[in-house]
Amino acid sequence: MHDKLSAKVQPVKEVVLSSFVFFIVFRLLINCLYVMFSFEILDPYYPLYEWQWYAIWFGIPLLAGLIIVIRYHNQLLRYIGRSIALIVIIIYGFLGLSMYLLWNYPFKRPAVFKELLGAKEVLAITDFSYKPPDSILLIENSLISKTSACYEYYCLLERPLVAFQEAKAYINKKGTVTINVVREIIQKIKAENLLPKPSSEYYHESANSFTGRIIKFETNNKQYYIVSIRTGEVSNDHYALAEFLLDGRDSLQIIKSQTFYYDIAGVEFLDYAGLPFWFETFLLVCMTLSILIKYRLQAKKI
């Protein structure tokens, strides 16, 4: 009985370990596509997709590797895969955990809330600034005319506009949110302690001072507010963008929230699209070359 079970496990183990060989190669191909072509969906800053991005960057290489090795697995591929499996797991585990601790997301910035992609009409847009304890200043929103998509590092308050452009929603640029609604929304967010916390008392005032944008929109006969808030420093050169989705009726109930961080004149180059991407690509090239050389040598029994 034990021998039969062991016989069944061995092919599965061989397939899994062999798949790491092809995973490395396909991951390198995805990186090359990202460098050579400006596909929006491949960009870590593109605000409309999240699981789709992970499916392309990691799911497709994994699936393609498994499909190939199910047909072509052998002891030699298993031997090579066993030698690189732990390296692959450590590399992506280290990169993902490091970036999550720094930015609050592992590889790609979180996508905007899916409700924005169903928008039919943008009813009102208002920019504002806030300083504690309760000073609110409405800002002339000249930036609203800039509705073109942005995918760069500092695409922050513009993220919802990218979604509305994709949804082909009508934007009423003259509509504004009243200061009373702005104040009530801020009070609700603060009451539920949803804003990022400063790293120390020194950053308390800056972390609680912010600029923001409130957009009221309609989708499928429902109305929502999307609120984007850029805080001041929460730690040295470290800032936060918080996004909230609220019921657009009188209740102003907070439905969803998410926060991620970014740096100004700090360590922004450590975001995935910066140094980690090139570090990963360099390692993928080295591992791919070593796999090819090792396979040729082992195949010739040198």
PDB file of C-alpha atoms in Angstrom:
ATOM      1  CA  MET A   1       0.000   0.000   0.000  1.00  0.00           C
ATOM      2  CA  HIS A   2       2.778   2.387   0.962  1.00  0.00           C
ATOM      3  CA  ASP A   3       4.696   1.557  -2.224  1.00  0.00           C
ATOM      4  CA  LYS A   4       1.630   2.281  -4.411  1.00  0.00           C
ATOM      5  CA  LEU A   5       1.057   5.646  -2.691  1.00  0.00           C
ATOM      6  CA  SER A   6       4.730   6.544  -3.097  1.00  0.00           C
ATOM      7  CA  ALA A   7       4.569   5.637  -6.787  1.00  0.00           C
ATOM      8  CA  LYS A   8       1.632   8.005  -7.280  1.00  0.00           C
ATOM      9  CA  VAL A   9       3.283  10.859  -5.366  1.00  0.00           C
ATOM     10  CA  GLN A  10       6.552  10.707  -7.297  1.00  0.00           C
ATOM     11  CA  PRO A  11       5.109  11.822 -10.701  1.00  0.00           C
ATOM     12  CA  VAL A  12       3.248  14.685  -9.011  1.00  0.00           C
ATOM     13  CA  LYS A  13       6.415  15.776  -7.251  1.00  0.00           C
ATOM     14  CA  GLU A  14       8.317  15.519 -10.516  1.00  0.00           C
ATOM     15  CA  VAL A  15       5.762  17.723 -12.325  1.00  0.00           C
ATOM     16  CA  VAL A  16       5.724  20.371  -9.580  1.00  0.00           C
ATOM     17  CA  LEU A  17       9.494  20.639  -9.354  1.00  0.00           C
ATOM     18  CA  SER A  18       9.920  20.583 -13.141  1.00  0.00           C
ATOM     19  CA  SER A  19       7.371  23.418 -13.493  1.00  0.00           C
ATOM     20  CA  PHE A  20       9.732  25.827 -11.687  1.00  0.00           C
ATOM     21  CA  VAL A  21      12.082  25.610 -14.679  1.00  0.00           C
ATOM     22  CA  PHE A  22       9.434  26.866 -17.095  1.00  0.00           C
ATOM     23  CA  PHE A  23       7.990  29.324 -14.554  1.00  0.00           C
ATOM     24  CA  ILE A  24      11.338  31.143 -14.530  1.00  0.00           C
ATOM     25  CA  VAL A  25      11.417  31.358 -18.331  1.00  0.00           C
ATOM     26  CA  PHE A  26       7.840  32.620 -18.667  1.00  0.00           C
ATOM     27  CA  ARG A  27       8.328  35.153 -15.860  1.00  0.00           C
ATOM     28  CA  LEU A  28      11.309  36.541 -17.775  1.00  0.00           C
ATOM     29  CA  LEU A  29       9.157  36.796 -20.925  1.00  0.00           C
ATOM     30  CA  ILE A  30       6.525  38.820 -19.037  1.00  0.00           C
ATOM     31  CA  ASN A  31       9.230  41.184 -17.761  1.00  0.00           C
ATOM     32  CA  CYS A  32      10.525  41.619 -21.308  1.00  0.00           C
ATOM     33  CA  LEU A  33       7.017  42.432 -22.552  1.00  0.00           C
ATOM     34  CA  TYR A  34       6.664  45.050 -19.802  1.00  0.00           C
ATOM     35  CA  VAL A  35       9.908  46.735 -20.872  1.00  0.00           C
ATOM     36  CA  MET A  36       9.278  46.545 -24.629  1.00  0.00           C
ATOM     37  CA  PHE A  37       5.570  47.443 -24.792  1.00  0.00           C
ATOM     38  CA  SER A  38       3.433  49.898 -22.849  1.00  0.00           C
ATOM     39  CA  PHE A  39       0.486  47.605 -22.159  1.00  0.00           C
ATOM     40  CA  GLU A  40      -1.555  49.390 -19.500  1.00  0.00           C
ATOM     41  CA  ILE A  41      -2.555  46.161 -17.779  1.00  0.00           C
ATOM     42  CA  LEU A  42       1.128  45.287 -17.192  1.00  0.00           C
ATOM     43  CA  ASP A  43       1.840  48.565 -15.369  1.00  0.00           C
ATOM     44  CA  PRO A  44       2.001  48.233 -11.537  1.00  0.00           C
ATOM     45  CA  TYR A  45       0.549  51.758 -11.213  1.00  0.00           C
ATOM     46  CA  TYR A  46      -2.415  51.226 -13.528  1.00  0.00           C
ATOM     47  CA  PRO A  47      -5.395  51.776 -11.200  1.00  0.00           C
ATOM     48  CA  LEU A  48      -8.111  49.713 -12.904  1.00  0.00           C
ATOM     49  CA  TYR A  49      -6.857  46.142 -12.560  1.00  0.00           C
ATOM     50  CA  GLU A  50      -5.501  44.097  -9.684  1.00  0.00           C
ATOM     51  CA  TRP A  51      -6.236  40.353  -9.837  1.00  0.00           C
ATOM     52  CA  GLN A  52      -5.827  40.556 -13.625  1.00  0.00           C
ATOM     53  CA  TRP A  53      -2.307  41.917 -13.130  1.00  0.00           C
ATOM     54  CA  TYR A  54      -1.374  39.102 -10.745  1.00  0.00           C
ATOM     55  CA  ALA A  55      -2.911  36.587 -13.142  1.00  0.00           C
ATOM     56  CA  ILE A  56      -0.649  37.808 -15.954  1.00  0.00           C
ATOM     57  CA  TRP A  57       2.550  38.287 -13.951  1.00  0.00           C
ATOM     58  CA  PHE A  58       2.345  35.101 -11.894  1.00  0.00           C
ATOM     59  CA  GLY A  59      -0.680  33.023 -12.927  1.00  0.00           C
ATOM     60  CA  ILE A  60       0.131  32.673 -16.637  1.00  0.00           C
ATOM     61  CA  PRO A  61       3.795  31.645 -16.074  1.00  0.00           C
ATOM     62  CA  LEU A  62       2.694  29.136 -13.432  1.00  0.00           C
ATOM     63  CA  LEU A  63      -0.101  27.693 -15.571  1.00  0.00           C
ATOM     64  CA  ALA A  64       2.014  27.611 -18.750  1.00  0.00           C
ATOM     65  CA  GLY A  65       4.812  25.870 -16.860  1.00  0.00           C
ATOM     66  CA  LEU A  66       2.456  23.241 -15.463  1.00  0.00           C
ATOM     67  CA  ILE A  67       0.846  22.561 -18.864  1.00  0.00           C
ATOM     68  CA  ILE A  68       4.240  22.039 -20.497  1.00  0.00           C
ATOM     69  CA  VAL A  69       5.744  19.826 -17.795  1.00  0.00           C
ATOM     70  CA  ILE A  70       2.671  17.602 -17.589  1.00  0.00           C
ATOM     71  CA  ARG A  71       3.608  16.590 -21.141  1.00  0.00           C
ATOM     72  CA  TYR A  72       7.399  16.891 -20.996  1.00  0.00           C
ATOM     73  CA  HIS A  73       8.463  16.386 -17.365  1.00  0.00           C
ATOM     74  CA  ASN A  74      11.471  14.180 -16.692  1.00  0.00           C
ATOM     75  CA  GLN A  75      14.026  13.408 -14.018  1.00  0.00           C
ATOM     76  CA  LEU A  76      16.491  15.979 -15.338  1.00  0.00           C
ATOM     77  CA  LEU A  77      13.962  18.839 -15.206  1.00  0.00           C
ATOM     78  CA  ARG A  78      12.965  17.681 -11.744  1.00  0.00           C
ATOM     79  CA  TYR A  79      16.588  17.764 -10.638  1.00  0.00           C
ATOM     80  CA  ILE A  80      17.090  21.310 -11.968  1.00  0.00           C
ATOM     81  CA  GLY A  81      13.725  22.478 -10.600  1.00  0.00           C
ATOM     82  CA  ARG A  82      14.561  21.171  -7.145  1.00  0.00           C
ATOM     83  CA  SER A  83      17.736  23.270  -7.099  1.00  0.00           C
ATOM     84  CA  ILE A  84      15.902  26.526  -7.956  1.00  0.00           C
ATOM     85  CA  ALA A  85      12.502  26.025  -6.257  1.00  0.00           C
ATOM     86  CA  LEU A  86      13.641  27.293  -2.872  1.00  0.00           C
ATOM     87  CA  ILE A  87      15.435  30.268  -4.482  1.00  0.00           C
ATOM     88  CA  VAL A  88      12.257  31.273  -6.344  1.00  0.00           C
ATOM     89  CA  ILE A  89      10.103  31.025  -3.214  1.00  0.00           C
ATOM     90  CA  ILE A  90      12.585  33.053  -1.146  1.00  0.00           C
ATOM     91  CA  ILE A  91      12.978  35.776  -3.799  1.00  0.00           C
ATOM     92  CA  TYR A  92       9.259  36.416  -4.301  1.00  0.00           C
ATOM     93  CA  GLY A  93       8.465  35.945  -0.634  1.00  0.00           C
ATOM     94  CA  PHE A  94      11.139  38.478   0.327  1.00  0.00           C
ATOM     95  CA  LEU A  95      10.124  41.006  -2.356  1.00  0.00           C
ATOM     96  CA  GLY A  96       6.411  40.720  -1.637  1.00  0.00           C
ATOM     97  CA  LEU A  97       6.723  40.931   2.152  1.00  0.00           C
ATOM     98  CA  SER A  98       9.227  43.822   2.025  1.00  0.00           C
ATOM     99  CA  MET A  99       7.025  45.916  -0.255  1.00  0.00           C
ATOM    100  CA  TYR A 100       3.901  45.096   1.745  1.00  0.00           C
ATOM    101  CA  LEU A 101       5.550  46.308   4.948  1.00  0.00           C
ATOM    102  CA  LEU A 102       6.706  49.491   3.203  1.00  0.00           C
ATOM    103  CA  TRP A 103       3.780  50.338   0.901  1.00  0.00           C
ATOM    104  CA  ASN A 104       0.871  48.240   2.276  1.00  0.00           C
ATOM    105  CA  TYR A 105       0.663  46.197  -0.939  1.00  0.00           C
ATOM    106  CA  PRO A 106       2.984  43.386  -2.122  1.00  0.00           C
ATOM    107  CA  PHE A 107       3.678  44.139  -5.813  1.00  0.00           C
ATOM    108  CA  LYS A 108       0.949  46.234  -7.396  1.00  0.00           C
ATOM    109  CA  ARG A 109      -1.038  49.161  -6.030  1.00  0.00           C
ATOM    110  CA  PRO A 110      -4.630  48.175  -5.220  1.00  0.00           C
ATOM    111  CA  ALA A 111      -7.158  48.880  -7.948  1.00  0.00           C
ATOM    112  CA  VAL A 112      -9.904  51.468  -7.548  1.00  0.00           C
ATOM    113  CA  PHE A 113     -13.221  50.155  -6.261  1.00  0.00           C
ATOM    114  CA  LYS A 114     -15.126  48.189  -8.908  1.00  0.00           C
ATOM    115  CA  GLU A 115     -18.225  50.409  -8.516  1.00  0.00           C
ATOM    116  CA  LEU A 116     -16.362  53.214 -10.319  1.00  0.00           C
ATOM    117  CA  LEU A 117     -16.079  51.162 -13.492  1.00  0.00           C
ATOM    118  CA  GLY A 118     -19.870  51.016 -13.750  1.00  0.00           C
ATOM    119  CA  ALA A 119     -20.331  54.776 -13.457  1.00  0.00           C
ATOM    120  CA  LYS A 120     -22.813  56.391 -15.838  1.00  0.00           C
ATOM    121  CA  GLU A 121     -22.509  59.993 -14.691  1.00  0.00           C
ATOM    122  CA  VAL A 122     -20.196  62.005 -12.456  1.00  0.00           C
ATOM    123  CA  LEU A 123     -22.495  64.425 -10.648  1.00  0.00           C
ATOM    124  CA  ALA A 124     -20.015  66.555  -8.720  1.00  0.00           C
ATOM    125  CA  ILE A 125     -16.306  66.930  -8.053  1.00  0.00           C
ATOM    126  CA  THR A 126     -14.769  68.977  -5.245  1.00  0.00           C
ATOM    127  CA  ASP A 127     -11.164  69.333  -4.123  1.00  0.00           C
ATOM    128  CA  PHE A 128     -10.413  70.410  -0.565  1.00  0.00           C
ATOM    129  CA  SER A 129      -7.727  70.795   2.055  1.00  0.00           C
ATOM    130  CA  TYR A 130      -8.088  70.051   5.755  1.00  0.00           C
ATOM    131  CA  LYS A 131      -6.136  71.135   8.806  1.00  0.00           C
ATOM    132  CA  PRO A 132      -6.968  70.087  12.361  1.00  0.00           C
ATOM    133  CA  PRO A 133      -8.947  70.638  14.386  1.00  0.00           C
ATOM    134  CA  ASP A 134     -11.647  71.489  11.824  1.00  0.00           C
ATOM    135  CA  SER A 135     -10.410  73.856   9.117  1.00  0.00           C
ATOM    136  CA  ILE A 136     -11.729  72.991   5.630  1.00  0.00           C
ATOM    137  CA  LEU A 137     -10.904  74.952   2.490  1.00  0.00           C
ATOM    138  CA  LEU A 138     -12.559  74.151  -0.825  1.00  0.00           C
ATOM    139  CA  ILE A 139     -10.089  74.384  -3.711  1.00  0.00           C
ATOM    140  CA  GLU A 140     -10.827  75.643  -7.201  1.00  0.00           C
ATOM    141  CA  ASN A 141     -10.707  72.343  -9.043  1.00  0.00           C
ATOM    142  CA  SER A 142      -8.853  73.363 -12.201  1.00  0.00           C
ATOM    143  CA  LEU A 143      -7.274  69.892 -12.265  1.00  0.00           C
ATOM    144  CA  ILE A 144     -10.630  68.326 -13.131  1.00  0.00           C
ATOM    145  CA  SER A 145     -10.096  69.175 -16.795  1.00  0.00           C
ATOM    146  CA  LYS A 146      -7.163  66.774 -16.739  1.00  0.00           C
ATOM    147  CA  THR A 147      -9.103  63.534 -17.146  1.00  0.00           C
ATOM    148  CA  SER A 148      -6.548  61.659 -19.229  1.00  0.00           C
ATOM    149  CA  ALA A 149      -5.364  58.354 -17.808  1.00  0.00           C
ATOM    150  CA  CYS A 150      -2.226  58.384 -15.699  1.00  0.00           C
ATOM    151  CA  TYR A 151      -0.118  55.413 -14.686  1.00  0.00           C
ATOM    152  CA  GLU A 152       2.960  57.037 -13.171  1.00  0.00           C
ATOM    153  CA  TYR A 153       4.147  56.916  -9.561  1.00  0.00           C
ATOM    154  CA  TYR A 154       2.319  60.091  -8.531  1.00  0.00           C
ATOM    155  CA  CYS A 155      -1.017  59.153 -10.090  1.00  0.00           C
ATOM    156  CA  LEU A 156      -2.988  59.537  -6.868  1.00  0.00           C
ATOM    157  CA  LEU A 157      -6.060  61.762  -6.693  1.00  0.00           C
ATOM    158  CA  GLU A 158      -6.484  61.168 -10.440  1.00  0.00           C
ATOM    159  CA  ARG A 159      -7.078  57.420 -10.025  1.00  0.00           C
ATOM    160  CA  PRO A 160     -10.913  57.662  -9.979  1.00  0.00           C
ATOM    161  CA  LEU A 161     -10.845  59.839 -13.119  1.00  0.00           C
ATOM    162  CA  VAL A 162      -9.070  57.015 -14.964  1.00  0.00           C
ATOM    163  CA  ALA A 163     -11.934  54.683 -14.038  1.00  0.00           C
ATOM    164  CA  PHE A 164     -14.579  57.192 -15.115  1.00  0.00           C
ATOM    165  CA  GLN A 165     -12.814  57.695 -18.419  1.00  0.00           C
ATOM    166  CA  GLU A 166     -12.720  53.927 -18.958  1.00  0.00           C
ATOM    167  CA  ALA A 167     -16.443  53.709 -18.087  1.00  0.00           C
ATOM    168  CA  LYS A 168     -17.157  56.563 -20.546  1.00  0.00           C
ATOM    169  CA  ALA A 169     -19.141  58.301 -17.838  1.00  0.00           C
ATOM    170  CA  TYR A 170     -20.459  61.808 -18.435  1.00  0.00           C
ATOM    171  CA  ILE A 171     -18.579  64.237 -16.180  1.00  0.00           C
ATOM    172  CA  ASN A 172     -20.410  67.321 -14.951  1.00  0.00           C
ATOM    173  CA  LYS A 173     -17.415  69.566 -14.283  1.00  0.00           C
ATOM    174  CA  LYS A 174     -19.612  72.317 -12.860  1.00  0.00           C
ATOM    175  CA  GLY A 175     -21.151  70.168 -10.147  1.00  0.00           C
ATOM    176  CA  THR A 176     -19.682  70.602  -6.664  1.00  0.00           C
ATOM    177  CA  VAL A 177     -20.077  68.973  -3.268  1.00  0.00           C
ATOM    178  CA  THR A 178     -21.186  71.376  -0.532  1.00  0.00           C
ATOM    179  CA  ILE A 179     -18.835  72.181   2.340  1.00  0.00           C
ATOM    180  CA  ASN A 180     -21.358  70.704   4.810  1.00  0.00           C
ATOM    181  CA  VAL A 181     -21.203  67.322   3.040  1.00  0.00           C
ATOM    182  CA  VAL A 182     -17.399  67.532   2.909  1.00  0.00           C
ATOM    183  CA  ARG A 183     -17.287  68.225   6.637  1.00  0.00           C
ATOM    184  CA  GLU A 184     -19.691  65.379   7.462  1.00  0.00           C
ATOM    185  CA  ILE A 185     -17.711  62.893   5.370  1.00  0.00           C
ATOM    186  CA  ILE A 186     -14.423  63.891   7.018  1.00  0.00           C
ATOM    187  CA  GLN A 187     -16.017  63.577  10.464  1.00  0.00           C
ATOM    188  CA  LYS A 188     -17.270  60.069   9.642  1.00  0.00           C
ATOM    189  CA  ILE A 189     -13.847  58.963   8.403  1.00  0.00           C
ATOM    190  CA  LYS A 190     -12.102  60.394  11.475  1.00  0.00           C
ATOM    191  CA  ALA A 191     -14.715  58.952  13.850  1.00  0.00           C
ATOM    192  CA  GLU A 192     -14.034  55.450  12.544  1.00  0.00           C
ATOM    193  CA  ASN A 193     -10.235  55.964  12.809  1.00  0.00           C
ATOM    194  CA  LEU A 194      -9.710  55.037   9.163  1.00  0.00           C
ATOM    195  CA  LEU A 195      -6.943  57.519   8.434  1.00  0.00           C
ATOM    196  CA  PRO A 196      -3.302  56.292   8.550  1.00  0.00           C
ATOM    197  CA  LYS A 197      -1.585  56.702  11.881  1.00  0.00           C
ATOM    198  CA  PRO A 198       1.638  58.741  12.220  1.00  0.00           C
ATOM    199  CA  SER A 199       4.772  56.814  13.135  1.00  0.00           C
ATOM    200  CA  SER A 200       5.390  59.113  16.102  1.00  0.00           C
ATOM    201  CA  GLU A 201       3.988  62.181  17.853  1.00  0.00           C
ATOM    202  CA  TYR A 202       6.343  64.341  15.774  1.00  0.00           C
ATOM    203  CA  TYR A 203       4.267  63.581  12.644  1.00  0.00           C
ATOM    204  CA  HIS A 204       0.866  63.891  14.319  1.00  0.00           C
ATOM    205  CA  GLU A 205       0.000  67.290  12.826  1.00  0.00           C
ATOM    206  CA  SER A 206       1.245  66.524   9.308  1.00  0.00           C
ATOM    207  CA  ALA A 207      -0.446  63.117   9.212  1.00  0.00           C
ATOM    208  CA  ASN A 208      -3.750  64.699  10.198  1.00  0.00           C
ATOM    209  CA  SER A 209      -3.460  67.497   7.641  1.00  0.00           C
ATOM    210  CA  PHE A 210      -4.440  66.467   4.141  1.00  0.00           C
ATOM    211  CA  THR A 211      -5.724  67.392   0.729  1.00  0.00           C
ATOM    212  CA  GLY A 212      -8.436  65.438  -0.969  1.00  0.00           C
ATOM    213  CA  ARG A 213     -11.008  65.033  -3.676  1.00  0.00           C
ATOM    214  CA  ILE A 214     -14.651  64.047  -3.269  1.00  0.00           C
ATOM    215  CA  ILE A 215     -16.538  62.806  -6.311  1.00  0.00           C
ATOM    216  CA  LYS A 216     -20.231  62.003  -6.395  1.00  0.00           C
ATOM    217  CA  PHE A 217     -21.249  59.606  -9.148  1.00  0.00           C
ATOM    218  CA  GLU A 218     -24.169  57.479 -10.243  1.00  0.00           C
ATOM    219  CA  THR A 219     -24.167  53.865 -11.404  1.00  0.00           C
ATOM    220  CA  ASN A 220     -27.053  51.425 -11.880  1.00  0.00           C
ATOM    221  CA  ASN A 221     -29.511  53.827 -10.206  1.00  0.00           C
ATOM    222  CA  LYS A 222     -27.263  54.066  -7.151  1.00  0.00           C
ATOM    223  CA  GLN A 223     -25.271  57.072  -6.018  1.00  0.00           C
ATOM    224  CA  TYR A 224     -21.877  56.949  -4.329  1.00  0.00           C
ATOM    225  CA  TYR A 225     -19.135  59.232  -3.102  1.00  0.00           C
ATOM    226  CA  ILE A 226     -15.533  58.290  -3.815  1.00  0.00           C
ATOM    227  CA  VAL A 227     -13.185  60.135  -1.469  1.00  0.00           C
ATOM    228  CA  SER A 228      -9.431  60.269  -2.078  1.00  0.00           C
ATOM    229  CA  ILE A 229      -7.203  61.715   0.660  1.00  0.00           C
ATOM    230  CA  ARG A 230      -3.510  62.527   0.424  1.00  0.00           C
ATOM    231  CA  THR A 231      -2.090  62.899   3.911  1.00  0.00           C
ATOM    232  CA  GLY A 232       0.972  64.816   4.944  1.00  0.00           C
ATOM    233  CA  GLU A 233       4.018  62.947   6.230  1.00  0.00           C
ATOM    234  CA  VAL A 234       3.196  59.944   8.403  1.00  0.00           C
ATOM    235  CA  SER A 235       6.929  59.297   8.785  1.00  0.00           C
ATOM    236  CA  ASN A 236      10.065  60.691   7.179  1.00  0.00           C
ATOM    237  CA  ASP A 237       9.272  61.376   3.479  1.00  0.00           C
ATOM    238  CA  HIS A 238       6.491  58.771   3.784  1.00  0.00           C
ATOM    239  CA  TYR A 239       2.928  59.722   2.757  1.00  0.00           C
ATOM    240  CA  ALA A 240      -0.389  57.925   2.433  1.00  0.00           C
ATOM    241  CA  LEU A 241      -3.260  57.831  -0.020  1.00  0.00           C
ATOM    242  CA  ALA A 242      -6.539  56.694   1.501  1.00  0.00           C
ATOM    243  CA  GLU A 243      -9.630  55.955  -0.577  1.00  0.00           C
ATOM    244  CA  PHE A 244     -13.185  55.571   0.686  1.00  0.00           C
ATOM    245  CA  LEU A 245     -16.456  54.600  -0.981  1.00  0.00           C
ATOM    246  CA  LEU A 246     -19.574  55.987   0.684  1.00  0.00           C
ATOM    247  CA  ASP A 247     -23.297  55.643   0.105  1.00  0.00           C
ATOM    248  CA  GLY A 248     -24.388  58.689  -1.893  1.00  0.00           C
ATOM    249  CA  ARG A 249     -27.679  59.033  -0.035  1.00  0.00           C
ATOM    250  CA  ASP A 250     -28.247  60.893   3.236  1.00  0.00           C
ATOM    251  CA  SER A 251     -26.710  58.147   5.391  1.00  0.00           C
ATOM    252  CA  LEU A 252     -23.196  58.653   3.949  1.00  0.00           C
ATOM    253  CA  GLN A 253     -22.323  55.157   5.166  1.00  0.00           C
ATOM    254  CA  ILE A 254     -18.708  54.119   4.534  1.00  0.00           C
ATOM    255  CA  ILE A 255     -18.899  50.995   2.375  1.00  0.00           C
ATOM    256  CA  LYS A 256     -15.244  50.335   1.520  1.00  0.00           C
ATOM    257  CA  SER A 257     -11.825  51.753   2.345  1.00  0.00           C
ATOM    258  CA  GLN A 258      -8.200  51.116   1.390  1.00  0.00           C
ATOM    259  CA  THR A 259      -4.846  52.774   2.014  1.00  0.00           C
ATOM    260  CA  PHE A 260      -1.412  52.576   0.459  1.00  0.00           C
ATOM    261  CA  TYR A 261       1.796  54.546   0.930  1.00  0.00           C
ATOM    262  CA  TYR A 262       4.275  56.355  -1.292  1.00  0.00           C
ATOM    263  CA  ASP A 263       7.428  58.404  -0.799  1.00  0.00           C
ATOM    264  CA  ILE A 264       8.584  61.845  -1.884  1.00  0.00           C
ATOM    265  CA  ALA A 265      12.366  62.254  -2.134  1.00  0.00           C
ATOM    266  CA  GLY A 266      12.673  59.048  -0.136  1.00  0.00           C
ATOM    267  CA  VAL A 267      12.775  55.394  -1.118  1.00  0.00           C
ATOM    268  CA  GLU A 268      10.220  55.473  -3.938  1.00  0.00           C
ATOM    269  CA  PHE A 269      12.744  53.624  -6.133  1.00  0.00           C
ATOM    270  CA  LEU A 270      12.032  50.554  -3.969  1.00  0.00           C
ATOM    271  CA  ASP A 271       8.531  50.269  -5.411  1.00  0.00           C
ATOM    272  CA  TYR A 272       8.146  47.173  -7.588  1.00  0.00           C
ATOM    273  CA  ALA A 273       8.391  49.126 -10.857  1.00  0.00           C
ATOM    274  CA  GLY A 274      11.773  50.461  -9.727  1.00  0.00           C
ATOM    275  CA  LEU A 275      14.773  48.633  -8.273  1.00  0.00           C
ATOM    276  CA  PRO A 276      12.944  45.388  -7.295  1.00  0.00           C
ATOM    277  CA  PHE A 277      11.818  44.870 -10.906  1.00  0.00           C
ATOM    278  CA  TRP A 278      15.340  45.241 -12.311  1.00  0.00           C
ATOM    279  CA  PHE A 279      16.792  43.134  -9.501  1.00  0.00           C
ATOM    280  CA  GLU A 280      14.230  40.417 -10.236  1.00  0.00           C
ATOM    281  CA  THR A 281      14.874  40.626 -14.001  1.00  0.00           C
ATOM    282  CA  PHE A 282      18.628  40.293 -13.470  1.00  0.00           C
ATOM    283  CA  LEU A 283      18.090  37.192 -11.327  1.00  0.00           C
ATOM    284  CA  LEU A 284      15.663  35.726 -13.884  1.00  0.00           C
ATOM    285  CA  VAL A 285      18.229  36.196 -16.672  1.00  0.00           C
ATOM    286  CA  CYS A 286      20.951  34.565 -14.547  1.00  0.00           C
ATOM    287  CA  MET A 287      18.708  31.648 -13.583  1.00  0.00           C
ATOM    288  CA  THR A 288      17.478  31.140 -17.166  1.00  0.00           C
ATOM    289  CA  LEU A 289      21.050  31.031 -18.480  1.00  0.00           C
ATOM    290  CA  SER A 290      22.130  28.688 -15.698  1.00  0.00           C
ATOM    291  CA  ILE A 291      19.162  26.411 -16.433  1.00  0.00           C
ATOM    292  CA  LEU A 292      20.066  26.226 -20.146  1.00  0.00           C
ATOM    293  CA  ILE A 293      23.747  25.538 -19.435  1.00  0.00           C
ATOM    294  CA  LYS A 294      22.958  23.002 -16.730  1.00  0.00           C
ATOM    295  CA  TYR A 295      20.421  21.204 -18.920  1.00  0.00           C
ATOM    296  CA  ARG A 296      22.860  20.953 -21.835  1.00  0.00           C
ATOM    297  CA  LEU A 297      25.682  19.701 -19.639  1.00  0.00           C
ATOM    298  CA  GLN A 298      23.510  17.182 -17.817  1.00  0.00           C
ATOM    299  CA  ALA A 299      21.931  16.013 -21.086  1.00  0.00           C
ATOM    300  CA  LYS A 300      25.385  15.321 -22.500  1.00  0.00           C
ATOM    301  CA  LYS A 301      26.408  13.768 -19.156  1.00  0.00           C
ATOM    302  CA  ILE A 302      29.368  16.101 -18.829  1.00  0.00           C
TER     303      ILE A 302
END
